[in-house]
Phi, psi and omega in degrees: 000329170300316178301309194291314179297324168310301190306316180287318174303306193305320183294326199269333164306311184268342166303327179284313187294300199281337158293318177288327177319312189281351192219023189222157180222137159015092181265179182227146172295329187269351177229065166276146178277104184292353183268340170294142176283139178327300180303324184288318172295336179279319171304305187299323176305315189287324179289333172294355186109353185283169171259119188284140181221110185242112166274124188250109183241122172262131160294119180249023187290146186299347172298351182284336168329304185266321177286327179231037199292354173264003198041060164296332172299321179285329172287320169315304202281342170281333170300320193295316172293299179306329195277304176291333168301319175304289190316320180303331191292334179267009181253121177294133171079001184302122177242109165233133175266146177236133167232180181215129179222179166226172165200153184198279169266355173199178171265129191217117158285122180247006175216126171304172173280123174237127191310140182275110175190161177331316180287341172255005176287015185268307183291335185277318176309307179317310170279336161306320193300324187300343186292322190291343165263356179278089167216049177237021177288140177255359182250168157236076184261112189284321193289317188274345165310301199279323193290327181303304198288316183288336181283325172302314173290336174288322188293313191291317178305323186290342182253002196221127178290331167211075170305146184219105190245133189219111176257125187241102177230162194217132178225166173243005188196167175284172178297118202221121150253170183239149179285168181235134179274352187186165193309317194296337189259341169301321182284304207297324191254041175112340197078178179282148186277125197297330181294345184218059190285012181254342183294105175278352180057031179281327182232178179304313174302331178291321188288329189284315187283333175299314181280335173286317178300316172315302188301319187291325194277347193266314204242337171308155174311130182077020179269181198297329168307315178280332161323299182292329176285336175293321175276012159054059176249101179282122186264112186242112185265128173230118176259143171237106189261067180278312186218048182218130175302135191308318169306341182281359170270357190304320180282335180283329181276337170297311165311309179283335183226005182080344178259178192074263153276120173304118192229113182087168176247336183274090179239014166241117010273171186311130176285340192177187177232154170239131173230140180235131178255141183235294175222223210266226219299328186282316178295308174311323170304306178300332185269329175307317199256011178312314196252023167280144181305165177283152180087347176285339186278167182186158181232143187217147174299157169268127159300162183245105185058320161234165177304166182195146182301320185287336169271033177243131169257125194254132161225141197266126178242158163206184186313354194250351174270143179243343168188170190242150162227127194225150167211132190224155191226122175281132193274340172232161183287147163097343181291135181275144179234147169230166169262105166279108193287193206263339184267352182099356182293135160251144178247105171284132174285075202276147171334145177082238174214168177185186192202151186203137165262130183256008182073079180106359168205169188237122176246109185246140175226175179191127181260114179278331162224170180298002172223007174242115193247138173226144178215135180248145171232126182244133172273132169261350183195178180277316195314136167051039183239296162310138182135180182272151178231179176188157179253136182235145177249123172230121186233162177288351181200150176314128172244137165272003163283129172282150169289150164255145176210137168244124182239118162247115178284123175263099179306134178263063171197149184213145164289136179226152163283095188297312192263029178327302185296331200262353184273137172242086190260131191216128180300124184096349176264185186284173181295162179227160189262134172263122178254119180251181185182198180209144181224170180249186199288348174258014177091348189286147186280150190251118172301117166293002184279333172291349173275158182294151177291353163293342193284127173225150159243128183239151184223128171230153175234118186262109179213142182040049179052022171245134186267126186237123176275127170258336165200146191231147171058032171299120188289171188296328184294329181276337188311328181267009168298135162304142187247131186263135167247129181242124185277004191281142184084007166282119165298151154301144170140211183256138189230170183220129165263113181258131189232125172242125186252114178265104192241131179243122182301149183314148158294156180247141169252106166243116197059235188262356184262137183253125166262101206307164181284183176237129178306138171269163166296144174301138184256139187235151182229112176259129181225121177287127174254119181269113179259128178253159193289177184280177190305153176070349176269147173288164168231173194211155190300171175269336181216143191236136161259147175254015192061213185247151181223145158246014188237156188266351181297158173291133187248129191240143165224167192239116179269124185293152169239126174260123173103170188288182170101204180201182181199152182227162179268131192267001180095350184255102176243147183231110182269103177291335188206158183180150174300154193283131185106342200250041183270008175261018178298167181221134177256126174217169181211146180302327178272106219230346188195171176304333195275338175241024176289164197265133163267144185091294182199147175263105171296109165244151174238114178259122181259106185293332192077016187169207174205145184185181180238111190166181180244131168295130167208146190182193184222172181219155163268132172252139173268142167223132181244132197281176177279351170268092199295353178286350196268148192287128175296167178219161207252140175224133162284141176232120158271142165212165187204148182233135160273127173225139179227144169286136189286160176280153189306108178273150171291136181272007196296326193279318179293323175298312194288334177297321188288318178299316174298336173285326186280349175129161203265005186279348192281138186288156182303328188289327173302314178316293184311320184295316172308319186298320185296326186288331187247014168278066186222152188275126190274170185104176185272316198204170176223140172232163189207158175198143190243152163208169187213169190152164190292143176215139171216210192281320200267318195244158159209151179298344174262017179301323169270018177125163180266138188265060178236152156219185186300311181305325183290342184295143159249173198228147172224109184278148188260120163248257186274324187264090183246006169277325159234131191219131178256135175202136164052045174076007196235134168242110183276128181259125166274140185227159185252000166098134182285314179283154185305319197274337181294126191287154187281167198195164177246146176238133183240105181288126173236160184275351177243177168300127186216159167216157180220172184131227190196128164074280192246102173284145172223172172224174180207131185042046190067001153273157192290134172250125190223164177297147166325294174287083185305324183306133189089358179246183185202146173227168176226149193224130173290153170292121186300319178310299178230064187303337185258333181249349189288176159313138168258160170249131177246144175225125170263158161250118182209188188260177164295145189072358171053047168317126164074023193283329175297310178313308185280002177279305183300326166312316179292313191304305190294329190237012175306306191280346171289310183305327199275324174301328177298316191296301194264012164308130189085349186274131185295149188285156183270150171305135172309156183157149203299322193288344186271017177246108191288348187261349180267177183272119175292129171232127175245103163325108180074013173226144189263148176305135183296142190280111185285350182261013194272168186285127175295100175084354185079033184238021180283139183265150175273150184290148174300155179281157165296138187295144179284333178268091183301352174285352184257140166323147180281152178276353179179178173300173173293152190293147183088356180266337175204157177252351168238145179294140191305141167319145173045053171298099189300346176260007173280147188289138181287151183318126171050044177202175189248149168297164189286177186278331202235123179256172185305143183302340178284000183278000000 
């Protein structure tokens, strides 16, 4: 049941994306058509040349052991990736990157941003597969999930000129946290919560207060939900309510759509969709068809024993149709469903899945459940295509319940602006003619005369939140007639031209009977138009980013002005998002009026007014003036954002020493050492680490072609109370205060062989790797203790959550590893020669079999933990067969000297 719900829900989401990619062109964040569905807005942005960013975010809480034990969410996600990747191959120039992350006690990305195409689906799906066994989280932490997504997309927005952002997040329970019995559990289960850093979650009252504070920060005006929407992130929430009441997902629905629980102020255009799976067939059918246009669904009686006209739903295809996607639901088990072709042949769509070449088209189908069927019919040529087709339902007995079917016809036709590249749109100039038309998937012109008489075209312009109808219901004979665009009263900036083509297929004459044509899904083209200011006026970009900061200090950027003239800040600034408590942020500029306006670039300063976690987002008005000051200034809107987070706790040694010096030299030296000891701690919220090994000599290194490590390989250790000794990825990091008074603290990693650590220039102490206290962003290398000269070397990298600068860190390893190894091996005596000492040769042991990699290491393999006797209690591990060794940091194990918390998440 869980698998079906997930698969159906994800099928609906991907169906919307795929359908949108074939019929939309480039919207903009500031001029969005409220009539387009959220997924359609994402698809239109990608198809218009924007950079697509899709983040798939999975709940990893322990309750999934009961609600989705078979990993249906993973199977559905893989199917989504495969289908979307395949669809992108048909969209010329489409670029979409995909990342994967999980959330339970905290947010953790497991797959870095990866181009989505048929060549990369194997890598992406391999990462998705790991989530079948990721069911060990003790929290369902919505706040950390959404804050992690905010940071991901904020970073992408700063790197890209036209980002198109889509978040798909999945959960089987409401926002829930668990009590922590002691400091060990706080560290083990994700550390302190960033939005309530003083709350130790020790009592039930603490947990209730933390959840309430998180809900408030998600949904307050300017909170996390509004920040996501201000960053133009389309959010698709999918709730799995197997054993939870539907109202448990009101907050998830609110974050995704603004509905359910009233959440945020930015709800127009609709920010996203929410789909909920609860039980089987009918809901699966509803979710599969959730994002399809109204009017596609129909109900049909079932035939008894044999095909009949009343049990047949007919649809007509012609040359304007490229494919058909259909979903059908039978009212009874054992119902047979047939596809009736244009030639009258009936093809039974047998249970399971199948495919068939129909001579000019390809048919594929899959039964999602014994009652719910999906099928795709794809045109490969015009042969045996045009004409009436049908879906027939045949049961062994009569049923009062009707069969349901939803049919989406994908037209091989889209409206277009023919003279798009020739337009020069400028405020104050004469009206311009827009030349419109219709094209196929290859961009070739379609003669309007070949379309049905019911075909119509409508045109509207969206600018500054106002919609102007330029033409409505143009008949097919008028589609290619010029439409006039008058810019009088339009402000400069980005506007959106929205073309809507309503197409009905040609009617079909069958003897004396006329079978009416089938109405297609309306085809939209959302085309961004740059409206320039009058001649001699400068122009500005429509969005500017202030980047990321961990300080409360003001941040300054310079907005480039293109052209002559000058600009100033008009003072009308609206903050649509901000960290909690920082609603007093300000945006200022030295240029405040025409008498001191700026030329070349406009300096803007954003003062956060404090320190918090979140994004400052908003819009402001900039006035533009011509070089001829007698011309009337014009207004332009500028969107902005600044990402802020509280910094990791940093050592305060030097400021303390300076303070002590200023107070006088009479303070005992012992106090200085006490300060050094107290501040010798590893900073940050967590350390991520991963290791790899291979041969290295003077001429070659196993890292020469890149370091074989990815973020997905890293293990995490959360930093809470004990920051002096941390275990991560098999390494023990020990913080030291340094012997001399002025020597900064450092970290030692003890290894059996010689090692060194740092970055670029590595250091050792006592033969062990020496790292700065802030180990994140550094790496170390260790020699084989048995064969230090010829044996493999091990490289370990350390980074922070989100893996900032990870690519640069790996490049530093690649560039400096051979030098570091050579220095470590300096002066070591040579080893005895032998066939096994050549690290670049193929290992051959004469007369001996190769070691079995699956053999028990030292005979110490442990059996997987047993399932809990009480199904309401957290499981001791994932289902049998999903992994053979228990996961590290098992959150279900009793903490040292303690018991599990008395209360668990509400979803258990």
